[in-house]
Amino acid sequence: MSVEPTSGPDGPDPAPLARQLTETVTAAGEIALAMFQAGVKSWTKGNNSPVTEADMAVDAFLHRHLTALDAGIGWLSEESADGPARLGTRRLWVVDPIDGTRGFMAGGHDWAVSVALVEEGRPVLAALFAPATGQLFTAEAGRGAVLNGAPLKVKPCHTLDGARVAGPPADLDALARRASVERLPRIRSLALRIARVATGEIDIAFAAGNSSDWDLAAADLIVHEAHGLLTTRDGMPLRYNAPDPRHPALICASPALHAALVESAPPPPFFNTTLDQR
């Protein structure tokens, strides 16, 4: 794919950068889908989480094309070696080549390519592509979020009763003790779980502690631009590009449901040691 220059005297022009991001993530998703259909080798990383040949191939593709857009933008990816250099950058690509690798390996459709541009701690551009279902979410700070070109807005729920909920079983159990909720099947991509709050398919999404910047940044902007909230359990917004990119337990919902959950949320452990329980 071709790369157009996007930098000017004041830094990257956001309009072509947003377009190039969408094109790059879509192309990366096509690579992932072809490997998904063909079958790939997998192995276990040092933190006992799985990785596949597709994760590495997509990561390399994204790094090559995104870093070519502007040399001043830093890089943080689940499948790339991390280092302190990113901490000195004002802008940062935050990348998960395949979010939901276990779903990918199992032949499911709940996986996605997730990329956000973070500026001074918050995402300002996002593209989240689920190739197996053809769903392409994009968002730009202050300009809304769309799914395959259609504007997104969270469902305006005002009561916990009847809410459709997804997340770790312990969270669903706790919520079911205080309200009559509909428990939805687990979505192995955390980014897609959060993004489906923006579509209205899910009313409340929980995440246990230990999720990382790359799991969250793109979906965070998408749900925010759809007028939803993704925060810690005590209602604090997320900040990205910290020395430790991990986050505590999270809640994602419409403003009314979010307020009800934050008011009653028990203090969870900061990190859940089991990555597969996010």
PDB file of C-alpha atoms in Angstrom:
ATOM      1  CA  MET A   1       0.000   0.000   0.000  1.00  0.00           C
ATOM      2  CA  SER A   2       1.133   3.566  -0.627  1.00  0.00           C
ATOM      3  CA  VAL A   3       1.929   6.011   2.136  1.00  0.00           C
ATOM      4  CA  GLU A   4       1.154   9.677   1.784  1.00  0.00           C
ATOM      5  CA  PRO A   5       3.049  12.286   3.796  1.00  0.00           C
ATOM      6  CA  THR A   6       0.908  13.683   6.568  1.00  0.00           C
ATOM      7  CA  SER A   7       3.214  16.056   8.438  1.00  0.00           C
ATOM      8  CA  GLY A   8       3.218  19.815   8.218  1.00  0.00           C
ATOM      9  CA  PRO A   9       4.835  22.581  10.262  1.00  0.00           C
ATOM     10  CA  ASP A  10       2.383  21.956  13.116  1.00  0.00           C
ATOM     11  CA  GLY A  11       2.570  18.136  13.066  1.00  0.00           C
ATOM     12  CA  PRO A  12       0.314  15.564  11.412  1.00  0.00           C
ATOM     13  CA  ASP A  13      -2.845  16.727   9.663  1.00  0.00           C
ATOM     14  CA  PRO A  14      -5.544  14.611  11.363  1.00  0.00           C
ATOM     15  CA  ALA A  15      -7.784  14.137   8.312  1.00  0.00           C
ATOM     16  CA  PRO A  16      -5.346  12.191   6.076  1.00  0.00           C
ATOM     17  CA  LEU A  17      -3.897  10.489   9.152  1.00  0.00           C
ATOM     18  CA  ALA A  18      -7.350   9.168  10.072  1.00  0.00           C
ATOM     19  CA  ARG A  19      -7.887   7.918   6.526  1.00  0.00           C
ATOM     20  CA  GLN A  20      -4.479   6.275   6.366  1.00  0.00           C
ATOM     21  CA  LEU A  21      -5.090   4.615   9.738  1.00  0.00           C
ATOM     22  CA  THR A  22      -8.378   3.148   8.530  1.00  0.00           C
ATOM     23  CA  GLU A  23      -6.818   1.908   5.293  1.00  0.00           C
ATOM     24  CA  THR A  24      -3.876   0.357   7.129  1.00  0.00           C
ATOM     25  CA  VAL A  25      -5.991  -1.409   9.749  1.00  0.00           C
ATOM     26  CA  THR A  26      -8.336  -2.730   7.053  1.00  0.00           C
ATOM     27  CA  ALA A  27      -5.399  -4.116   5.078  1.00  0.00           C
ATOM     28  CA  ALA A  28      -3.954  -5.658   8.249  1.00  0.00           C
ATOM     29  CA  GLY A  29      -7.310  -7.297   8.947  1.00  0.00           C
ATOM     30  CA  GLU A  30      -7.313  -8.844   5.480  1.00  0.00           C
ATOM     31  CA  ILE A  31      -3.906 -10.376   6.211  1.00  0.00           C
ATOM     32  CA  ALA A  32      -5.186 -11.730   9.512  1.00  0.00           C
ATOM     33  CA  LEU A  33      -8.340 -13.138   7.919  1.00  0.00           C
ATOM     34  CA  ALA A  34      -6.374 -14.974   5.236  1.00  0.00           C
ATOM     35  CA  MET A  35      -4.170 -16.563   7.905  1.00  0.00           C
ATOM     36  CA  PHE A  36      -7.236 -17.323  10.055  1.00  0.00           C
ATOM     37  CA  GLN A  37      -8.790 -19.220   7.164  1.00  0.00           C
ATOM     38  CA  ALA A  38      -5.551 -21.058   6.300  1.00  0.00           C
ATOM     39  CA  GLY A  39      -4.573 -21.986   9.868  1.00  0.00           C
ATOM     40  CA  VAL A  40      -1.471 -20.822  11.706  1.00  0.00           C
ATOM     41  CA  LYS A  41       1.074 -22.012  14.234  1.00  0.00           C
ATOM     42  CA  SER A  42       0.779 -20.785  17.813  1.00  0.00           C
ATOM     43  CA  TRP A  43       2.877 -20.840  20.960  1.00  0.00           C
ATOM     44  CA  THR A  44       2.841 -19.472  24.509  1.00  0.00           C
ATOM     45  CA  LYS A  45       4.592 -16.269  25.539  1.00  0.00           C
ATOM     46  CA  GLY A  46       6.428 -15.692  28.798  1.00  0.00           C
ATOM     47  CA  ASN A  47       3.289 -14.387  30.543  1.00  0.00           C
ATOM     48  CA  ASN A  48       1.458 -17.621  29.698  1.00  0.00           C
ATOM     49  CA  SER A  49      -0.705 -15.986  27.018  1.00  0.00           C
ATOM     50  CA  PRO A  50      -0.960 -17.373  23.469  1.00  0.00           C
ATOM     51  CA  VAL A  51       0.468 -15.822  20.324  1.00  0.00           C
ATOM     52  CA  THR A  52       0.226 -16.922  16.698  1.00  0.00           C
ATOM     53  CA  GLU A  53       2.079 -16.380  13.452  1.00  0.00           C
ATOM     54  CA  ALA A  54      -0.772 -14.046  12.494  1.00  0.00           C
ATOM     55  CA  ASP A  55      -0.186 -11.816  15.545  1.00  0.00           C
ATOM     56  CA  MET A  56       3.425 -11.369  14.510  1.00  0.00           C
ATOM     57  CA  ALA A  57       2.720 -10.877  10.798  1.00  0.00           C
ATOM     58  CA  VAL A  58       0.040  -8.261  11.457  1.00  0.00           C
ATOM     59  CA  ASP A  59       2.221  -6.496  14.017  1.00  0.00           C
ATOM     60  CA  ALA A  60       5.072  -6.237  11.504  1.00  0.00           C
ATOM     61  CA  PHE A  61       2.722  -4.927   8.801  1.00  0.00           C
ATOM     62  CA  LEU A  62       1.207  -2.304  11.084  1.00  0.00           C
ATOM     63  CA  HIS A  63       4.592  -1.175  12.375  1.00  0.00           C
ATOM     64  CA  ARG A  64       5.981  -0.791   8.871  1.00  0.00           C
ATOM     65  CA  HIS A  65       3.076   1.266   7.546  1.00  0.00           C
ATOM     66  CA  LEU A  66       2.061   3.286  10.593  1.00  0.00           C
ATOM     67  CA  THR A  67       5.555   4.405  11.553  1.00  0.00           C
ATOM     68  CA  ALA A  68       6.056   5.539   7.943  1.00  0.00           C
ATOM     69  CA  LEU A  69       3.194   8.034   8.326  1.00  0.00           C
ATOM     70  CA  ASP A  70       5.079  10.225  10.804  1.00  0.00           C
ATOM     71  CA  ALA A  71       8.499   9.534  12.305  1.00  0.00           C
ATOM     72  CA  GLY A  72       7.660  11.487  15.466  1.00  0.00           C
ATOM     73  CA  ILE A  73       4.855   9.176  16.574  1.00  0.00           C
ATOM     74  CA  GLY A  74       5.929   6.543  19.114  1.00  0.00           C
ATOM     75  CA  TRP A  75       4.970   2.868  19.225  1.00  0.00           C
ATOM     76  CA  LEU A  76       3.449   0.515  21.792  1.00  0.00           C
ATOM     77  CA  SER A  77       2.196  -2.912  20.751  1.00  0.00           C
ATOM     78  CA  GLU A  78       1.372  -6.125  22.558  1.00  0.00           C
ATOM     79  CA  GLU A  79       3.682  -8.022  20.218  1.00  0.00           C
ATOM     80  CA  SER A  80       6.641  -5.598  20.103  1.00  0.00           C
ATOM     81  CA  ALA A  81       9.375  -5.096  22.668  1.00  0.00           C
ATOM     82  CA  ASP A  82       8.532  -2.151  24.924  1.00  0.00           C
ATOM     83  CA  GLY A  83      11.012   0.491  26.067  1.00  0.00           C
ATOM     84  CA  PRO A  84      11.230   3.921  27.689  1.00  0.00           C
ATOM     85  CA  ALA A  85      11.492   5.845  24.409  1.00  0.00           C
ATOM     86  CA  ARG A  86       7.708   5.990  24.015  1.00  0.00           C
ATOM     87  CA  LEU A  87       7.337   7.895  27.292  1.00  0.00           C
ATOM     88  CA  GLY A  88       8.944  10.966  25.749  1.00  0.00           C
ATOM     89  CA  THR A  89       6.581  11.112  22.773  1.00  0.00           C
ATOM     90  CA  ARG A  90       3.503  13.340  22.622  1.00  0.00           C
ATOM     91  CA  ARG A  91       1.821  11.005  20.132  1.00  0.00           C
ATOM     92  CA  LEU A  92       1.859   7.217  20.270  1.00  0.00           C
ATOM     93  CA  TRP A  93       0.435   4.378  18.181  1.00  0.00           C
ATOM     94  CA  VAL A  94      -1.147   1.827  20.537  1.00  0.00           C
ATOM     95  CA  VAL A  95      -1.597  -1.500  18.780  1.00  0.00           C
ATOM     96  CA  ASP A  96      -3.076  -4.925  19.360  1.00  0.00           C
ATOM     97  CA  PRO A  97      -2.463  -6.882  16.140  1.00  0.00           C
ATOM     98  CA  ILE A  98      -5.083  -9.468  17.120  1.00  0.00           C
ATOM     99  CA  ASP A  99      -7.180  -8.720  20.174  1.00  0.00           C
ATOM    100  CA  GLY A 100      -8.845 -11.971  21.188  1.00  0.00           C
ATOM    101  CA  THR A 101      -6.110 -14.372  20.112  1.00  0.00           C
ATOM    102  CA  ARG A 102      -7.819 -17.275  21.883  1.00  0.00           C
ATOM    103  CA  GLY A 103     -10.953 -16.652  19.841  1.00  0.00           C
ATOM    104  CA  PHE A 104      -8.832 -16.497  16.686  1.00  0.00           C
ATOM    105  CA  MET A 105      -7.177 -19.815  17.555  1.00  0.00           C
ATOM    106  CA  ALA A 106     -10.544 -21.434  18.328  1.00  0.00           C
ATOM    107  CA  GLY A 107     -11.997 -20.466  14.958  1.00  0.00           C
ATOM    108  CA  GLY A 108     -14.404 -17.932  16.459  1.00  0.00           C
ATOM    109  CA  HIS A 109     -15.356 -14.528  15.113  1.00  0.00           C
ATOM    110  CA  ASP A 110     -14.709 -12.538  18.314  1.00  0.00           C
ATOM    111  CA  TRP A 111     -11.266 -11.136  17.471  1.00  0.00           C
ATOM    112  CA  ALA A 112     -10.155  -7.851  15.957  1.00  0.00           C
ATOM    113  CA  VAL A 113      -7.264  -5.654  14.863  1.00  0.00           C
ATOM    114  CA  SER A 114      -7.144  -2.669  17.223  1.00  0.00           C
ATOM    115  CA  VAL A 115      -5.141   0.550  16.751  1.00  0.00           C
ATOM    116  CA  ALA A 116      -5.390   3.963  18.393  1.00  0.00           C
ATOM    117  CA  LEU A 117      -3.385   7.150  18.160  1.00  0.00           C
ATOM    118  CA  VAL A 118      -2.848   8.439  21.691  1.00  0.00           C
ATOM    119  CA  GLU A 119      -1.972  12.092  22.256  1.00  0.00           C
ATOM    120  CA  GLU A 120      -0.848  13.283  25.682  1.00  0.00           C
ATOM    121  CA  GLY A 121      -2.420  10.315  27.422  1.00  0.00           C
ATOM    122  CA  ARG A 122      -5.754  10.031  25.612  1.00  0.00           C
ATOM    123  CA  PRO A 123      -6.808   8.408  22.305  1.00  0.00           C
ATOM    124  CA  VAL A 124      -7.626  10.839  19.494  1.00  0.00           C
ATOM    125  CA  LEU A 125      -7.974   8.434  16.524  1.00  0.00           C
ATOM    126  CA  ALA A 126      -9.121   4.819  16.524  1.00  0.00           C
ATOM    127  CA  ALA A 127      -9.761   1.970  14.128  1.00  0.00           C
ATOM    128  CA  LEU A 128     -11.054  -1.417  15.275  1.00  0.00           C
ATOM    129  CA  PHE A 129     -11.652  -4.039  12.584  1.00  0.00           C
ATOM    130  CA  ALA A 130     -13.256  -7.458  13.086  1.00  0.00           C
ATOM    131  CA  PRO A 131     -12.467  -9.123   9.744  1.00  0.00           C
ATOM    132  CA  ALA A 132     -14.473 -12.302  10.352  1.00  0.00           C
ATOM    133  CA  THR A 133     -17.690 -10.270  10.622  1.00  0.00           C
ATOM    134  CA  GLY A 134     -16.716  -7.315   8.443  1.00  0.00           C
ATOM    135  CA  GLN A 135     -17.271  -4.793  11.252  1.00  0.00           C
ATOM    136  CA  LEU A 136     -15.089  -1.692  11.009  1.00  0.00           C
ATOM    137  CA  PHE A 137     -15.330   0.785  13.887  1.00  0.00           C
ATOM    138  CA  THR A 138     -13.610   4.160  13.558  1.00  0.00           C
ATOM    139  CA  ALA A 139     -13.562   7.232  15.770  1.00  0.00           C
ATOM    140  CA  GLU A 140     -11.967  10.658  15.902  1.00  0.00           C
ATOM    141  CA  ALA A 141     -11.926  12.801  19.038  1.00  0.00           C
ATOM    142  CA  GLY A 142     -14.700  15.383  18.897  1.00  0.00           C
ATOM    143  CA  ARG A 143     -16.075  14.033  15.620  1.00  0.00           C
ATOM    144  CA  GLY A 144     -17.965  10.926  16.682  1.00  0.00           C
ATOM    145  CA  ALA A 145     -17.683   7.195  16.091  1.00  0.00           C
ATOM    146  CA  VAL A 146     -19.055   5.070  13.266  1.00  0.00           C
ATOM    147  CA  LEU A 147     -19.545   1.404  12.433  1.00  0.00           C
ATOM    148  CA  ASN A 148     -19.183   0.727   8.706  1.00  0.00           C
ATOM    149  CA  GLY A 149     -20.024   4.389   8.123  1.00  0.00           C
ATOM    150  CA  ALA A 150     -23.113   4.533  10.377  1.00  0.00           C
ATOM    151  CA  PRO A 151     -22.948   6.864  13.410  1.00  0.00           C
ATOM    152  CA  LEU A 152     -22.861   5.205  16.829  1.00  0.00           C
ATOM    153  CA  LYS A 153     -24.604   6.173  20.051  1.00  0.00           C
ATOM    154  CA  VAL A 154     -24.933   4.140  23.236  1.00  0.00           C
ATOM    155  CA  LYS A 155     -28.390   2.879  24.186  1.00  0.00           C
ATOM    156  CA  PRO A 156     -29.921   5.318  26.730  1.00  0.00           C
ATOM    157  CA  CYS A 157     -30.656   2.808  29.521  1.00  0.00           C
ATOM    158  CA  HIS A 158     -31.673   4.221  32.903  1.00  0.00           C
ATOM    159  CA  THR A 159     -32.188   1.112  35.030  1.00  0.00           C
ATOM    160  CA  LEU A 160     -30.063  -1.929  35.749  1.00  0.00           C
ATOM    161  CA  ASP A 161     -33.056  -4.281  35.481  1.00  0.00           C
ATOM    162  CA  GLY A 162     -33.098  -5.823  32.018  1.00  0.00           C
ATOM    163  CA  ALA A 163     -29.598  -4.608  31.153  1.00  0.00           C
ATOM    164  CA  ARG A 164     -27.546  -6.808  28.833  1.00  0.00           C
ATOM    165  CA  VAL A 165     -24.224  -7.485  30.501  1.00  0.00           C
ATOM    166  CA  ALA A 166     -20.918  -9.065  29.407  1.00  0.00           C
ATOM    167  CA  GLY A 167     -17.681  -9.661  31.262  1.00  0.00           C
ATOM    168  CA  PRO A 168     -15.971 -11.889  33.816  1.00  0.00           C
ATOM    169  CA  PRO A 169     -18.346 -14.329  35.602  1.00  0.00           C
ATOM    170  CA  ALA A 170     -17.601 -12.860  39.040  1.00  0.00           C
ATOM    171  CA  ASP A 171     -18.819  -9.435  37.922  1.00  0.00           C
ATOM    172  CA  LEU A 172     -21.939 -10.857  36.319  1.00  0.00           C
ATOM    173  CA  ASP A 173     -22.704 -12.883  39.456  1.00  0.00           C
ATOM    174  CA  ALA A 174     -22.347  -9.813  41.667  1.00  0.00           C
ATOM    175  CA  LEU A 175     -24.590  -7.680  39.456  1.00  0.00           C
ATOM    176  CA  ALA A 176     -27.220 -10.445  39.179  1.00  0.00           C
ATOM    177  CA  ARG A 177     -27.581 -10.389  42.968  1.00  0.00           C
ATOM    178  CA  ARG A 178     -28.890  -6.826  42.866  1.00  0.00           C
ATOM    179  CA  ALA A 179     -30.737  -6.612  39.517  1.00  0.00           C
ATOM    180  CA  SER A 180     -32.430  -8.814  36.941  1.00  0.00           C
ATOM    181  CA  VAL A 181     -29.943  -8.662  34.071  1.00  0.00           C
ATOM    182  CA  GLU A 182     -29.400 -10.566  30.844  1.00  0.00           C
ATOM    183  CA  ARG A 183     -26.033 -12.304  30.784  1.00  0.00           C
ATOM    184  CA  LEU A 184     -24.499 -12.318  27.328  1.00  0.00           C
ATOM    185  CA  PRO A 185     -22.000 -14.850  25.952  1.00  0.00           C
ATOM    186  CA  ARG A 186     -18.377 -14.061  26.559  1.00  0.00           C
ATOM    187  CA  ILE A 187     -16.623 -11.976  23.906  1.00  0.00           C
ATOM    188  CA  ARG A 188     -12.951 -12.905  23.932  1.00  0.00           C
ATOM    189  CA  SER A 189     -11.836  -9.629  22.373  1.00  0.00           C
ATOM    190  CA  LEU A 190     -12.015  -7.058  25.147  1.00  0.00           C
ATOM    191  CA  ALA A 191     -11.925  -4.270  22.559  1.00  0.00           C
ATOM    192  CA  LEU A 192     -15.009  -5.680  20.814  1.00  0.00           C
ATOM    193  CA  ARG A 193     -16.786  -6.170  24.142  1.00  0.00           C
ATOM    194  CA  ILE A 194     -16.366  -2.470  24.896  1.00  0.00           C
ATOM    195  CA  ALA A 195     -17.143  -1.334  21.337  1.00  0.00           C
ATOM    196  CA  ARG A 196     -20.449  -3.207  21.418  1.00  0.00           C
ATOM    197  CA  VAL A 197     -21.569  -0.909  24.202  1.00  0.00           C
ATOM    198  CA  ALA A 198     -21.245   1.830  21.577  1.00  0.00           C
ATOM    199  CA  THR A 199     -23.517  -0.109  19.181  1.00  0.00           C
ATOM    200  CA  GLY A 200     -26.128  -0.798  21.878  1.00  0.00           C
ATOM    201  CA  GLU A 201     -25.674  -4.573  21.632  1.00  0.00           C
ATOM    202  CA  ILE A 202     -24.318  -4.564  25.198  1.00  0.00           C
ATOM    203  CA  ASP A 203     -25.498  -2.237  27.961  1.00  0.00           C
ATOM    204  CA  ILE A 204     -22.735  -2.926  30.500  1.00  0.00           C
ATOM    205  CA  ALA A 205     -19.274  -4.355  29.844  1.00  0.00           C
ATOM    206  CA  PHE A 206     -16.914  -5.278  32.664  1.00  0.00           C
ATOM    207  CA  ALA A 207     -13.180  -5.907  32.477  1.00  0.00           C
ATOM    208  CA  ALA A 208     -11.153  -7.464  35.255  1.00  0.00           C
ATOM    209  CA  GLY A 209      -7.815  -5.939  36.219  1.00  0.00           C
ATOM    210  CA  ASN A 210      -4.692  -6.466  34.128  1.00  0.00           C
ATOM    211  CA  SER A 211      -5.933  -5.225  30.760  1.00  0.00           C
ATOM    212  CA  SER A 212      -3.357  -3.133  28.909  1.00  0.00           C
ATOM    213  CA  ASP A 213      -3.272   0.002  26.773  1.00  0.00           C
ATOM    214  CA  TRP A 214      -3.452  -2.041  23.570  1.00  0.00           C
ATOM    215  CA  ASP A 215      -6.631  -3.836  24.729  1.00  0.00           C
ATOM    216  CA  LEU A 216      -8.430  -0.589  25.491  1.00  0.00           C
ATOM    217  CA  ALA A 217      -7.305   2.579  23.722  1.00  0.00           C
ATOM    218  CA  ALA A 218      -9.206   2.200  20.428  1.00  0.00           C
ATOM    219  CA  ALA A 219     -12.396   0.936  22.066  1.00  0.00           C
ATOM    220  CA  ASP A 220     -12.176   3.680  24.708  1.00  0.00           C
ATOM    221  CA  LEU A 221     -12.359   6.406  22.062  1.00  0.00           C
ATOM    222  CA  ILE A 222     -15.110   4.599  20.145  1.00  0.00           C
ATOM    223  CA  VAL A 223     -17.388   4.303  23.180  1.00  0.00           C
ATOM    224  CA  HIS A 224     -16.521   7.831  24.374  1.00  0.00           C
ATOM    225  CA  GLU A 225     -17.434   9.320  20.987  1.00  0.00           C
ATOM    226  CA  ALA A 226     -20.694   7.302  21.110  1.00  0.00           C
ATOM    227  CA  HIS A 227     -21.480   9.143  24.392  1.00  0.00           C
ATOM    228  CA  GLY A 228     -20.640   6.237  26.675  1.00  0.00           C
ATOM    229  CA  LEU A 229     -18.111   5.909  29.482  1.00  0.00           C
ATOM    230  CA  LEU A 230     -15.183   3.568  30.101  1.00  0.00           C
ATOM    231  CA  THR A 231     -13.559   4.121  33.494  1.00  0.00           C
ATOM    232  CA  THR A 232     -12.043   2.412  36.486  1.00  0.00           C
ATOM    233  CA  ARG A 233     -14.488   0.977  39.013  1.00  0.00           C
ATOM    234  CA  ASP A 234     -14.326   4.234  40.984  1.00  0.00           C
ATOM    235  CA  GLY A 235     -15.156   6.341  37.932  1.00  0.00           C
ATOM    236  CA  MET A 236     -11.720   7.604  36.931  1.00  0.00           C
ATOM    237  CA  PRO A 237     -10.959   8.018  33.194  1.00  0.00           C
ATOM    238  CA  LEU A 238      -8.100   6.022  31.735  1.00  0.00           C
ATOM    239  CA  ARG A 239      -4.722   7.525  30.911  1.00  0.00           C
ATOM    240  CA  TYR A 240      -2.431   5.907  28.378  1.00  0.00           C
ATOM    241  CA  ASN A 241       1.318   5.761  27.785  1.00  0.00           C
ATOM    242  CA  ALA A 242       2.287   5.391  31.444  1.00  0.00           C
ATOM    243  CA  PRO A 243       5.463   3.470  32.363  1.00  0.00           C
ATOM    244  CA  ASP A 244       3.263   0.473  33.258  1.00  0.00           C
ATOM    245  CA  PRO A 245       0.574   0.160  30.547  1.00  0.00           C
ATOM    246  CA  ARG A 246      -1.727  -2.020  32.650  1.00  0.00           C
ATOM    247  CA  HIS A 247      -5.071  -0.904  34.100  1.00  0.00           C
ATOM    248  CA  PRO A 248      -7.281  -1.851  37.048  1.00  0.00           C
ATOM    249  CA  ALA A 249     -10.774  -3.355  36.797  1.00  0.00           C
ATOM    250  CA  LEU A 250     -13.088  -1.357  34.521  1.00  0.00           C
ATOM    251  CA  ILE A 251     -16.736  -0.520  33.803  1.00  0.00           C
ATOM    252  CA  CYS A 252     -18.156   0.534  30.431  1.00  0.00           C
ATOM    253  CA  ALA A 253     -21.780   1.711  30.096  1.00  0.00           C
ATOM    254  CA  SER A 254     -24.091   4.588  29.254  1.00  0.00           C
ATOM    255  CA  PRO A 255     -23.818   7.544  31.645  1.00  0.00           C
ATOM    256  CA  ALA A 256     -26.895   6.595  33.710  1.00  0.00           C
ATOM    257  CA  LEU A 257     -25.947   2.944  34.152  1.00  0.00           C
ATOM    258  CA  HIS A 258     -22.327   3.887  34.742  1.00  0.00           C
ATOM    259  CA  ALA A 259     -23.317   6.214  37.585  1.00  0.00           C
ATOM    260  CA  ALA A 260     -25.387   3.485  39.252  1.00  0.00           C
ATOM    261  CA  LEU A 261     -22.521   0.992  39.003  1.00  0.00           C
ATOM    262  CA  VAL A 262     -19.799   3.337  40.260  1.00  0.00           C
ATOM    263  CA  GLU A 263     -21.852   4.321  43.299  1.00  0.00           C
ATOM    264  CA  SER A 264     -22.183   0.700  44.410  1.00  0.00           C
ATOM    265  CA  ALA A 265     -18.971  -0.876  43.117  1.00  0.00           C
ATOM    266  CA  PRO A 266     -16.912  -2.750  45.727  1.00  0.00           C
ATOM    267  CA  PRO A 267     -13.164  -2.105  45.603  1.00  0.00           C
ATOM    268  CA  PRO A 268     -11.710  -4.820  43.311  1.00  0.00           C
ATOM    269  CA  PRO A 269      -8.101  -6.029  43.322  1.00  0.00           C
ATOM    270  CA  PHE A 270      -5.970  -3.845  41.082  1.00  0.00           C
ATOM    271  CA  PHE A 271      -4.725  -6.729  38.997  1.00  0.00           C
ATOM    272  CA  ASN A 272      -6.243 -10.072  38.158  1.00  0.00           C
ATOM    273  CA  THR A 273      -3.433 -12.556  37.725  1.00  0.00           C
ATOM    274  CA  THR A 274      -5.317 -14.637  35.150  1.00  0.00           C
ATOM    275  CA  LEU A 275      -5.151 -12.912  31.772  1.00  0.00           C
ATOM    276  CA  ASP A 276      -7.888 -15.125  30.357  1.00  0.00           C
ATOM    277  CA  GLN A 277     -10.433 -13.812  32.885  1.00  0.00           C
ATOM    278  CA  ARG A 278     -10.581 -10.249  31.524  1.00  0.00           C
TER     279      ARG A 278
END
